[in-house]
Structures are given as structure tokens and as C-alpha cells.
Coordinates of C-alpha atoms and ligand atoms in Angstrom, one line a residue:
M1 CA -52.0 48.2 -5.0
L2 CA -53.1 44.6 -4.8
A3 CA -54.0 44.8 -1.2
C4 CA -56.2 47.8 -1.9
A5 CA -57.9 46.1 -4.8
R6 CA -58.4 43.0 -2.5
I7 CA -60.3 44.9 0.1
G8 CA -62.0 47.4 -2.2
V9 CA -60.1 50.5 -1.3
I10 CA -59.4 53.0 -4.1
H11 CA -55.6 53.6 -4.7
S12 CA -53.9 56.5 -6.2
V13 CA -50.2 55.9 -7.0
V14 CA -48.1 59.0 -7.4
Y15 CA -44.7 59.7 -8.8
S16 CA -42.1 59.9 -6.0
G17 CA -40.5 63.0 -7.5
F18 CA -43.5 65.3 -6.8
S19 CA -43.0 68.5 -4.8
A20 CA -45.1 68.8 -1.6
P21 CA -47.7 71.1 -3.2
A22 CA -48.1 68.7 -6.2
L23 CA -48.5 65.8 -3.9
A24 CA -51.0 67.7 -1.6
S25 CA -53.2 68.8 -4.6
R26 CA -53.6 65.1 -5.6
I27 CA -54.2 64.0 -2.0
N28 CA -56.8 66.7 -1.5
D29 CA -58.6 66.1 -4.8
A30 CA -58.9 62.4 -4.0
E31 CA -59.7 63.1 -0.3
A32 CA -57.3 60.3 0.7
K33 CA -57.3 59.1 4.3
V34 CA -53.9 57.2 4.3
V35 CA -50.6 57.9 2.6
I36 CA -48.1 55.1 2.2
T37 CA -44.6 56.3 1.6
A38 CA -41.0 55.0 1.8
D39 CA -38.7 57.1 4.0
V40 CA -36.2 57.4 1.2
G41 CA -35.8 56.5 -2.5
F42 CA -32.6 55.7 -4.4
D43 CA -31.6 57.4 -7.6
R44 CA -28.3 56.9 -9.4
G45 CA -26.6 56.0 -6.1
K46 CA -28.0 59.0 -4.3
T47 CA -30.4 58.7 -1.4
I48 CA -33.5 60.8 -2.0
P49 CA -35.6 61.7 1.1
L50 CA -39.3 61.2 0.5
K51 CA -40.8 61.4 4.0
P52 CA -40.0 65.2 4.5
V53 CA -42.0 65.9 1.3
V54 CA -44.9 63.9 2.6
D55 CA -44.7 65.6 6.0
E56 CA -44.8 69.0 4.2
A57 CA -47.7 68.0 2.0
V58 CA -50.0 66.5 4.7
K59 CA -49.8 69.7 6.7
T60 CA -52.3 71.0 4.1
C61 CA -54.3 67.7 3.8
P62 CA -57.1 67.6 6.4
T63 CA -58.4 64.2 5.2
I64 CA -55.2 62.3 6.1
D65 CA -55.6 60.2 9.2
H66 CA -52.4 58.1 8.9
V67 CA -49.0 58.1 7.2
V68 CA -47.6 54.6 6.8
V69 CA -43.8 54.6 6.4
V70 CA -41.8 51.8 4.7
R71 CA -38.3 52.1 6.2
R72 CA -35.5 51.5 3.7
E73 CA -32.9 53.4 5.6
V74 CA -31.3 51.5 8.5
Q75 CA -31.4 54.5 10.8
G76 CA -34.4 56.7 10.2
P77 CA -35.8 59.4 12.5
P78 CA -38.5 58.3 14.9
L79 CA -42.1 58.4 13.8
S80 CA -44.7 60.5 15.5
T81 CA -47.4 58.1 16.7
P82 CA -50.3 57.6 16.5
K83 CA -50.6 59.4 13.2
E84 CA -47.5 57.8 11.7
I85 CA -47.2 54.0 11.4
D86 CA -44.2 51.9 10.7
W87 CA -45.2 49.5 7.8
K88 CA -43.3 46.6 9.3
E89 CA -45.0 46.9 12.7
W90 CA -48.3 47.4 11.0
I91 CA -48.3 44.1 9.1
E92 CA -46.6 42.1 11.8
G93 CA -48.9 39.4 13.2
E94 CA -51.5 39.9 10.5
R95 CA -53.2 36.8 9.0
P96 CA -51.5 35.6 5.8
V97 CA -54.8 35.2 4.0
C98 CA -57.4 37.8 3.3
E99 CA -60.8 37.1 1.7
A100 CA -61.4 39.3 -1.4
E101 CA -64.2 41.8 -0.9
Q102 CA -67.1 41.2 -3.3
L103 CA -67.6 44.3 -5.4
D104 CA -69.7 45.5 -8.2
A105 CA -67.9 45.3 -11.6
E106 CA -68.3 49.0 -11.9
A107 CA -66.8 49.8 -8.4
P108 CA -63.8 52.1 -8.8
L109 CA -60.4 50.4 -8.6
Y110 CA -58.1 53.4 -8.8
I111 CA -57.6 57.1 -9.6
L112 CA -54.5 57.9 -11.6
Y113 CA -53.7 61.6 -12.0
T114 CA -52.5 62.6 -15.4
S115 CA -51.3 66.0 -16.3
G116 CA -53.5 68.1 -18.6
T117 CA -51.7 70.6 -20.7
T118 CA -53.0 73.4 -18.5
G119 CA -54.8 73.7 -15.2
K120 CA -55.1 71.0 -12.6
P121 CA -54.2 67.3 -13.2
K122 CA -57.1 65.0 -14.2
G123 CA -58.0 62.1 -12.0
V124 CA -58.6 59.2 -14.4
V125 CA -60.9 56.6 -12.8
H126 CA -60.7 52.9 -13.7
V127 CA -63.1 50.2 -12.4
H128 CA -62.6 46.7 -11.2
G129 CA -64.4 44.7 -13.9
G130 CA -63.7 46.2 -17.3
Y131 CA -60.1 47.2 -16.5
M132 CA -59.3 43.7 -15.5
V133 CA -60.8 42.3 -18.7
G134 CA -58.7 44.8 -20.8
T135 CA -55.4 44.4 -19.1
Y136 CA -55.7 40.6 -18.7
T137 CA -56.7 40.0 -22.4
T138 CA -54.1 42.4 -23.9
T139 CA -51.2 41.0 -21.8
K140 CA -52.1 37.5 -22.8
Y141 CA -52.4 38.1 -26.5
V142 CA -50.1 41.0 -27.3
F143 CA -47.2 39.3 -25.5
D144 CA -48.3 35.7 -26.2
L145 CA -47.8 35.0 -22.6
K146 CA -46.9 31.4 -21.7
D147 CA -46.5 29.7 -18.3
D148 CA -42.7 29.6 -18.4
D149 CA -42.2 33.2 -19.6
V150 CA -40.3 35.7 -17.5
Y151 CA -41.9 39.0 -18.1
F152 CA -39.9 42.3 -17.5
C153 CA -41.5 45.7 -17.9
V154 CA -39.3 48.6 -16.9
A155 CA -42.1 51.2 -16.5
D156 CA -42.4 53.4 -13.4
P157 CA -45.3 52.1 -11.2
G158 CA -46.6 55.7 -11.0
W159 CA -47.3 55.7 -14.8
V160 CA -50.3 53.8 -16.1
T161 CA -48.0 51.3 -17.8
G162 CA -46.8 50.3 -14.4
H163 CA -50.3 49.7 -13.3
S164 CA -51.6 47.8 -16.3
Y165 CA -48.4 46.0 -17.4
I166 CA -46.3 45.4 -14.3
V167 CA -49.1 44.8 -11.9
Y168 CA -52.6 44.0 -13.1
G169 CA -52.3 42.5 -16.6
P170 CA -49.4 40.1 -16.0
L171 CA -50.5 39.1 -12.5
L172 CA -54.0 38.4 -13.6
N173 CA -52.4 36.0 -16.0
G174 CA -50.3 34.3 -13.3
A175 CA -47.2 35.5 -15.0
T176 CA -43.7 35.5 -13.5
I177 CA -42.7 39.1 -13.5
L178 CA -39.4 40.9 -13.0
T179 CA -39.4 44.5 -11.8
A180 CA -36.4 46.7 -11.2
E181 CA -35.7 50.0 -9.5
G182 CA -33.4 52.6 -11.0
K183 CA -32.3 54.0 -14.3
P184 CA -31.3 52.1 -17.5
D185 CA -27.7 53.6 -17.4
Y186 CA -26.9 53.2 -13.8
P187 CA -24.5 51.9 -12.6
N188 CA -23.7 51.4 -16.3
P189 CA -25.6 51.2 -19.6
G190 CA -25.6 47.4 -19.4
R191 CA -28.0 47.4 -16.4
W192 CA -31.1 46.0 -18.2
W193 CA -29.3 43.7 -20.5
D194 CA -27.5 42.3 -17.4
L195 CA -30.9 41.7 -15.7
I196 CA -32.3 40.0 -18.8
E197 CA -29.3 37.6 -18.9
R198 CA -29.4 37.0 -15.1
Y199 CA -33.1 36.2 -14.9
G200 CA -33.6 34.6 -18.3
V201 CA -36.2 37.3 -19.4
S202 CA -38.3 36.2 -22.4
I203 CA -40.6 39.2 -22.7
F204 CA -39.2 42.8 -22.4
Y205 CA -41.4 45.9 -22.5
T206 CA -39.8 49.4 -22.6
T207 CA -40.0 52.9 -24.1
P208 CA -38.5 54.6 -27.2
T209 CA -36.9 57.2 -24.9
A210 CA -35.0 54.6 -23.0
I211 CA -33.9 52.9 -26.2
R212 CA -32.6 56.2 -27.5
L213 CA -30.8 56.8 -24.2
L214 CA -29.1 53.4 -24.5
M215 CA -28.3 54.0 -28.2
R216 CA -26.1 57.0 -27.1
Y217 CA -23.7 54.5 -25.4
G218 CA -23.3 52.3 -28.5
E219 CA -23.9 48.6 -29.2
D220 CA -21.0 47.2 -27.2
W221 CA -23.1 47.2 -24.0
P222 CA -25.9 44.9 -25.1
K223 CA -23.3 42.7 -26.9
K224 CA -21.6 41.9 -23.6
F225 CA -24.7 39.9 -22.5
D226 CA -26.5 36.7 -23.5
L227 CA -30.0 37.9 -24.6
S228 CA -31.0 34.7 -26.2
T229 CA -33.8 34.0 -23.8
L230 CA -35.7 37.0 -25.3
R231 CA -38.7 36.1 -27.4
I232 CA -41.0 39.1 -27.6
L233 CA -40.3 42.8 -27.3
G234 CA -42.6 45.8 -26.5
S235 CA -42.5 49.5 -26.9
V236 CA -44.8 52.1 -25.4
G237 CA -45.2 55.8 -24.6
E238 CA -44.4 57.6 -27.9
P239 CA -44.0 56.8 -31.5
I240 CA -40.9 54.7 -31.9
N241 CA -38.7 56.2 -34.6
P242 CA -37.4 53.7 -37.2
E243 CA -33.7 54.3 -36.1
A244 CA -34.6 53.3 -32.5
W245 CA -36.7 50.4 -33.8
E246 CA -33.9 49.0 -35.9
W247 CA -31.4 49.3 -33.1
Y248 CA -33.7 47.6 -30.5
H249 CA -34.4 44.9 -33.0
R250 CA -30.7 44.4 -33.9
V251 CA -29.1 44.4 -30.5
T252 CA -31.7 41.8 -29.2
G253 CA -30.8 39.3 -31.9
G254 CA -32.5 40.6 -35.0
D255 CA -35.4 38.1 -35.0
K256 CA -37.7 39.1 -32.2
P257 CA -41.0 40.9 -33.0
I258 CA -41.5 44.4 -31.4
M259 CA -45.0 45.1 -30.2
D260 CA -45.4 48.8 -30.7
T261 CA -48.4 49.3 -28.4
W262 CA -50.5 52.5 -28.6
W263 CA -52.7 53.4 -25.6
Q264 CA -53.3 56.0 -22.9
T265 CA -54.0 56.4 -19.2
E266 CA -57.6 57.0 -20.2
T267 CA -57.8 53.8 -22.3
G268 CA -56.6 51.6 -19.5
S269 CA -55.1 49.0 -21.8
I270 CA -53.5 48.6 -25.2
L271 CA -55.8 49.5 -28.1
I272 CA -53.6 49.7 -31.2
T273 CA -51.0 47.0 -31.5
P274 CA -49.6 44.2 -33.5
L275 CA -49.8 40.6 -32.2
P276 CA -46.6 38.5 -32.5
T277 CA -47.8 37.1 -35.8
V278 CA -48.7 40.4 -37.5
P279 CA -46.2 41.6 -40.2
L280 CA -44.5 44.7 -38.8
K281 CA -43.6 48.1 -40.2
P282 CA -41.1 49.9 -38.0
G283 CA -42.7 53.1 -36.6
S284 CA -46.3 51.9 -36.9
A285 CA -48.4 50.5 -34.0
T286 CA -50.1 48.5 -36.8
R287 CA -53.8 47.9 -36.3
P288 CA -56.5 47.8 -33.6
F289 CA -56.6 45.0 -31.0
F290 CA -59.7 42.8 -31.4
G291 CA -62.9 44.4 -30.4
I292 CA -61.5 47.9 -30.9
E293 CA -62.8 50.0 -33.8
A294 CA -60.4 52.9 -34.6
D295 CA -60.3 55.5 -37.4
V296 CA -58.6 58.6 -38.5
V297 CA -61.1 61.5 -39.1
D298 CA -61.3 65.2 -39.6
R299 CA -62.8 67.7 -37.1
E300 CA -66.3 66.8 -38.2
G301 CA -65.8 63.1 -37.7
N302 CA -65.5 62.2 -41.4
S303 CA -63.3 59.2 -42.1
L304 CA -60.2 60.3 -44.0
P305 CA -58.6 58.5 -47.0
A306 CA -55.4 56.5 -46.8
N307 CA -52.3 58.6 -45.9
A308 CA -54.2 61.7 -44.9
G309 CA -53.3 63.1 -41.5
G310 CA -56.1 63.6 -39.0
F311 CA -57.4 62.8 -35.5
A312 CA -57.2 59.3 -34.0
V313 CA -60.6 58.2 -32.7
I314 CA -62.2 55.1 -31.2
K315 CA -65.7 54.5 -32.5
K316 CA -67.3 52.3 -29.8
P317 CA -66.7 51.7 -26.1
W318 CA -64.2 49.1 -24.8
P319 CA -64.1 47.3 -21.4
S320 CA -61.1 49.1 -19.8
M321 CA -62.0 52.7 -20.8
M322 CA -61.9 55.3 -18.0
R323 CA -65.3 55.8 -16.4
T324 CA -65.0 59.4 -15.4
I325 CA -62.6 62.2 -14.4
Y326 CA -62.8 62.2 -10.7
K327 CA -65.1 65.0 -9.5
D328 CA -64.9 66.6 -13.0
P329 CA -67.6 65.1 -15.2
E330 CA -67.5 68.1 -17.5
R331 CA -63.9 67.4 -18.4
Y332 CA -64.7 63.8 -19.0
K333 CA -67.3 64.9 -21.6
T334 CA -64.6 66.6 -23.7
Y335 CA -63.3 63.2 -24.8
W336 CA -66.7 62.2 -26.1
F337 CA -68.0 65.4 -27.5
T338 CA -65.1 67.0 -29.3
I339 CA -65.8 65.0 -32.4
P340 CA -69.3 63.6 -32.8
N341 CA -70.0 60.0 -31.9
C342 CA -66.6 58.8 -30.9
Y343 CA -63.8 59.0 -28.3
T344 CA -61.2 61.5 -29.3
A345 CA -57.7 60.5 -28.2
G346 CA -56.0 63.9 -28.8
D347 CA -53.4 62.3 -31.1
I348 CA -52.8 62.9 -34.7
C349 CA -52.3 60.0 -37.0
H350 CA -52.6 58.6 -40.5
K351 CA -53.7 55.3 -41.8
D352 CA -51.7 53.7 -44.7
A353 CA -53.2 51.7 -47.6
D354 CA -52.9 48.5 -45.5
G355 CA -54.9 50.0 -42.7
Y356 CA -51.8 50.4 -40.5
L357 CA -51.9 53.4 -38.1
W358 CA -49.0 55.8 -37.8
F359 CA -49.2 58.0 -34.7
M360 CA -47.5 61.5 -35.1
G361 CA -47.8 63.0 -31.7
R362 CA -50.4 65.1 -29.8
A363 CA -52.7 67.3 -31.7
D364 CA -51.7 70.2 -29.3
D365 CA -48.2 69.8 -30.6
V366 CA -48.9 70.0 -34.3
I367 CA -46.8 72.5 -36.2
K368 CA -48.4 74.3 -39.1
V369 CA -45.8 75.6 -41.6
A370 CA -47.2 77.4 -44.6
G371 CA -50.5 75.6 -44.4
N372 CA -48.8 72.1 -43.9
R373 CA -49.6 70.2 -40.7
L374 CA -46.5 68.5 -39.4
G375 CA -46.5 66.1 -36.5
T376 CA -43.7 66.6 -34.0
A377 CA -42.9 62.9 -34.3
E378 CA -42.3 63.3 -38.1
V379 CA -39.7 66.0 -37.7
E380 CA -38.1 64.5 -34.6
S381 CA -37.8 61.1 -36.3
A382 CA -36.1 62.8 -39.3
L383 CA -33.7 64.6 -37.0
V384 CA -32.7 61.4 -35.0
S385 CA -32.1 59.6 -38.3
H386 CA -28.9 61.6 -38.5
P387 CA -26.0 59.5 -37.1
A388 CA -24.8 62.3 -34.7
V389 CA -28.2 63.0 -33.1
A390 CA -29.4 61.1 -30.0
E391 CA -32.6 62.9 -29.1
A392 CA -34.6 65.7 -30.6
A393 CA -37.6 67.8 -29.7
V394 CA -39.3 70.3 -32.0
I395 CA -41.7 73.2 -31.4
G396 CA -43.5 75.7 -33.6
K397 CA -42.8 79.4 -33.2
P398 CA -45.1 82.1 -34.5
H399 CA -43.8 83.4 -37.8
K400 CA -45.0 86.4 -39.8
T401 CA -45.1 84.9 -43.3
V402 CA -45.4 81.1 -42.9
G403 CA -47.5 80.9 -39.8
E404 CA -45.1 78.9 -37.7
S405 CA -41.4 78.1 -38.0
I406 CA -39.8 75.1 -36.6
K407 CA -37.2 75.2 -33.8
A408 CA -35.4 72.0 -32.8
F409 CA -33.6 71.2 -29.5
I410 CA -31.1 68.4 -30.0
I411 CA -29.0 66.2 -27.8
L412 CA -25.9 64.8 -29.6
K413 CA -24.5 61.3 -29.2
Q414 CA -21.5 60.8 -27.0
G415 CA -18.3 62.1 -28.6
E416 CA -20.1 64.4 -31.1
Q417 CA -19.3 68.2 -31.3
D418 CA -21.5 71.1 -32.1
S419 CA -20.3 72.9 -35.3
P420 CA -21.9 74.8 -38.2
V421 CA -20.9 71.9 -40.5
L422 CA -22.8 69.5 -38.3
I423 CA -25.9 71.7 -38.1
K424 CA -25.9 72.0 -41.9
S425 CA -25.6 68.3 -42.3
I426 CA -28.5 67.7 -39.8
K427 CA -30.7 70.1 -41.8
D428 CA -29.7 68.3 -45.0
Q429 CA -30.8 65.1 -43.4
V430 CA -34.3 66.5 -42.7
L431 CA -34.5 68.0 -46.1
K432 CA -33.9 64.5 -47.6
E433 CA -36.4 62.8 -45.3
L434 CA -39.3 65.4 -45.2
G435 CA -38.6 68.1 -47.8
K436 CA -38.1 71.8 -47.3
I437 CA -41.2 72.2 -45.2
G438 CA -39.8 70.1 -42.3
V439 CA -36.4 71.7 -42.0
P440 CA -36.0 73.6 -38.7
S441 CA -35.0 77.2 -39.1
E442 CA -33.3 77.1 -35.7
I443 CA -31.4 74.3 -34.0
D444 CA -30.1 74.5 -30.4
I445 CA -27.8 71.8 -29.0
V446 CA -28.7 71.0 -25.5
S447 CA -27.6 68.5 -22.8
S448 CA -31.1 67.5 -21.6
L449 CA -34.8 67.9 -22.5
P450 CA -37.7 68.4 -20.1
K451 CA -39.5 65.1 -19.9
T452 CA -42.1 63.4 -17.8
R453 CA -41.3 60.4 -15.7
S454 CA -42.5 58.2 -18.5
G455 CA -40.1 59.8 -21.0
K456 CA -42.5 62.1 -22.8
I457 CA -40.9 65.3 -24.0
M458 CA -42.8 68.3 -22.5
R459 CA -42.8 70.4 -25.7
R460 CA -45.1 73.0 -24.2
V461 CA -42.4 73.7 -21.5
L462 CA -39.8 74.2 -24.2
K463 CA -42.3 76.4 -26.1
A464 CA -43.2 78.5 -23.1
K465 CA -39.6 79.0 -22.3
E466 CA -38.8 80.0 -25.8
L467 CA -41.6 82.5 -26.0
G468 CA -41.2 83.8 -22.5
Q469 CA -44.6 82.5 -21.3
D470 CA -45.9 80.7 -18.2
P471 CA -45.3 76.9 -18.7
G472 CA -48.4 75.9 -16.7
D473 CA -48.4 72.7 -14.5
I474 CA -44.8 71.3 -14.4
S475 CA -45.2 69.0 -11.5
T476 CA -44.7 65.9 -13.6
I477 CA -41.3 67.1 -15.0
E478 CA -38.5 64.7 -14.2
E479 CA -35.5 67.0 -14.3
Ligands
7RM1 C1 -49.4 54.3 -22.3 C2 -49.2 55.8 -22.2 C3 -50.6 58.6 -23.8 C4 -50.0 59.2 -25.0 C5 -50.8 58.9 -26.3 C6 -49.8 59.1 -27.4 C7 -48.5 58.6 -26.7 C8 -48.3 56.1 -26.2 C9 -47.7 55.3 -28.1 C10 -47.9 56.7 -28.2 C11 -47.3 56.5 -30.5 C12 -47.2 54.5 -29.3 N1 -50.1 56.5 -21.5 N2 -48.3 57.1 -27.0 N3 -48.0 55.0 -26.8 N4 -47.7 57.3 -29.4 N5 -47.1 55.2 -30.4 N6 -47.0 53.2 -29.2 O1 -48.2 56.3 -22.7 O2 -51.4 58.5 -20.8 O3 -49.0 58.4 -20.4 O4 -49.8 58.8 -22.7 O5 -48.7 58.7 -25.3 O6 -49.6 60.4 -27.7 O7 -51.9 59.8 -26.4 S1 -50.1 58.1 -21.3

């Protein structure tokens, strides 16, 4: 990524789990000339071949001149020259210094494909100047970055968080970063806590889904390690439910502020977030970063009063906003013309009396029960506040009398058993938290949920399956 930025080449990082057709469609949309791949990847102790997927994909990619292979296996198959190049041989003998290409601030830096709910993935385009301003500034102030910090972000580089908060933001600040391959519970659920102790990590940035995964294994794992070097914590990717917030806070010492950062691939950098000095409310991303003007509005763009649910919008441009959807300017316009005079994020949200923003999920996922709009996050948060529940996903199903009924899919914590008594007590918990309107009429106990690589539950896949419909693009699904 950095080498490309240096010489002014546009990069497009993709998730290593893509199928050959999913990879080919992104290569072809971008008209890429070079693919860089590892021969294999490693996942939970297994070796995952990557090169064969690339081989299959490039058969249908006429623009590709070269495939560069980073060999991680000791004994790999021979490469077919001259099209295929061994990474090590490629860089051997190269000069250690390379002058930076001088570019216009608006020159494209990268394209990152993000899945739309339907149809083909969108190529979000970021540019050199504004993106650097946004990622540099937010990393510096949101994480109060100091020279002696060790900064650890566990995102996947194929997700925008990896771009902005492993690579560009921290490195523009000259930060010392730690990055680790693999899953949080492999070889055991102490993996990240162990790394924090070993490297003296002071800033740790992760996702609610990872926290909930680790919660399943209990508090003994973090307790085994010395986490006293931690100073500031971060969360990104979804609303963090209060249970997960409290757990994360407690196991890391009980006194470190958690920066719940709201942003999107399209925004490039964090827009709604606390700073370390801002009073926190678990579950709220608090208020806009400086320079950002955000609001909660109705469909016509009218500002809503405190506590009323509506659409999250940004009311003026900001440096790191995407500049276009690659080769699809019409699709770009939908962000700016859905609600007049602002950028529509596609999230539903409410603002409390202190001006704190509470994100409740994607507008597409809103469930309407007897005229009441419920955010998926509200119901899921109520479900996981039950001590036996580890993860929950809810969908709306068409219902004759109330419009939609709620169906929940639940993963139980280790050692818990499905039973009618348990289901009843889970429903009672939601009743207590949200009232009758939020109680699911159906609950299925499952062992996993369809998620993206960044841990977002793909509710539309659950819904399509439930209703016997076509799930659309599922290339970003992790399992
Ligand atoms: C960074 C990233 C964007 C969507 C966004 C929201 C959700 C992300 C938070 C959040 C509540 C948060 N980019 N989202 N962060 N919701 N609180 N702190 O995730 O393009 O992959 O997704 O993620 O729905 O629109 S993304």
C-alpha cells in the first residue's frame, strides 16, 4: 500500500477469502494491471491456498500483465514466467530509497470495494490529500497519540479500518504500530491479551464483535495477562452494546476510556467519536469530531428533536470523504441526493438531550412492528444483555396484522443449553429492556451467524434464507 502511494499507483486491497469470481469482478472493474498475492494464508492453524484462486480469477481478467507472488510456504510450485514474478526476486537489488512522486492533492490514492446490499460492489475512491488530512488528524486526537505509544489495531487490512487505522493514520503520525495475523481465539482466547502484555501496547482498537466473541470464554483469559500498559481503547464497526462495553472496560483495568468511533468506508476517517477527555456513555459514539457537522433528520431533511429516531446525516463536506464511486457517478449521487442538502450515511440514529448520538443500525435493517420503528441494534443489545446470550441477530418478517414480526437468531455462551425455560427468560429480558414491541416472536438458537470479515452481521442473508429468497451478493461473507 505504501509503495503504491509513494509512486502514485492506485491500490485496491481485497479480502483474501474471496472466491475467484468475486476477485475477478473487482479486478475487472478496476482494470488492474498487477495482482500481488501470497501463495498461501494461515487460518486457525490451517494453510489456505490463495494462489490457485488468483490463477482461476486472472483467466477472466484481460488487463492483468503480472502476478507477483509472496512465498510463505517453503516448497511452493514453480511460477510461470514471465507473467508470474517472485516477490523476493523482484525487489532484490532494488535501491533502498525511492523519491515520492509529486501528485495533485485530488489524485486517487485507492479504490476499496464495499458491498452494496444488492448488485455489484461499489468501488469507493479516496484521494491523496484529503484522506491523509482526515486519517492523520483523527488518529492523533482520538487516540491522543504520543511518541512512546505502542498502537495495536486488530482490523483486517482488507477493511477500511485496516487502511485508515493500521496503515495511513498511525504511520503519518510516525507511530509505533503492532499488527497481528489471525483470529482472537486462536491458539487460545488469550491471544490478543498476550500480545498486549508482550509488546507493552498502550492503545488498542478493536470491534464489538471480537469483544463479544472473547466474552464467551469468560474473564479468566484477560486476567492471566498484565494489561497495565493500556491507556486508551477503541471500538469500531457496529454499535457497541452496553454489556460488551462494560466487559471491555472492566477486563482492561476499569479506568481506560473507550473511544466508540463511528465512520464508514465512504467517510474515510472517523466522524463521530469521543476524545479521551469527553465524558462517555456506554453505547454512544458521543459527538462529532471537530469540523464535522452531523444531525438526525427525517426523510425531508428536517432536524428531529432529542430522542427521536431518524437518519444520520452529515451537513457539510469533510477532507477525507470519498470522491466518487469508481466508474459509477450515478451511484455516488445517491449519497448526496437522497435527503436534500446533506450526505446520507444510511444509518438510523437518535440524538439525546446532551447532543450525544446513538447509532441503531442500517436504515435497510429497520424493523417496523405495529407502526414502531425498531433498530436492529436496540433489539440485539437487549438480547445480549441476558447472561446466557453471546451474540444475537434479528430480522423482520412480514406479518399480517402488525406489519412485521421479529425473529431472533442467538448464539449461547459456552456451557449454556437451549430449553423452553431459557427462551422464556430471554424474552422476559427483552420485555424488561424494550417493552412488548421489541420481544421476538421467534427465537432460533444457532452456532454461528453470517458475518462479513469486519464482523458485521449480514442480516439480509438471514432474512433471504428465512423467506426463501435470493440473498444477492454474498462474496464478503466470512463463513
Ligand atoms: C469503519 C466501518 C460502516 C457502517 C456504518 C455503521 C456501522 C461503524 C460504528 C457503526 C455504530 C459505531 N466502515 N458502524 N462504526 N455503528 N457505532 N462506532 O465500519 O464501511 O465497513 O461500515 O458500520 O452502520 O454505516 S464500514
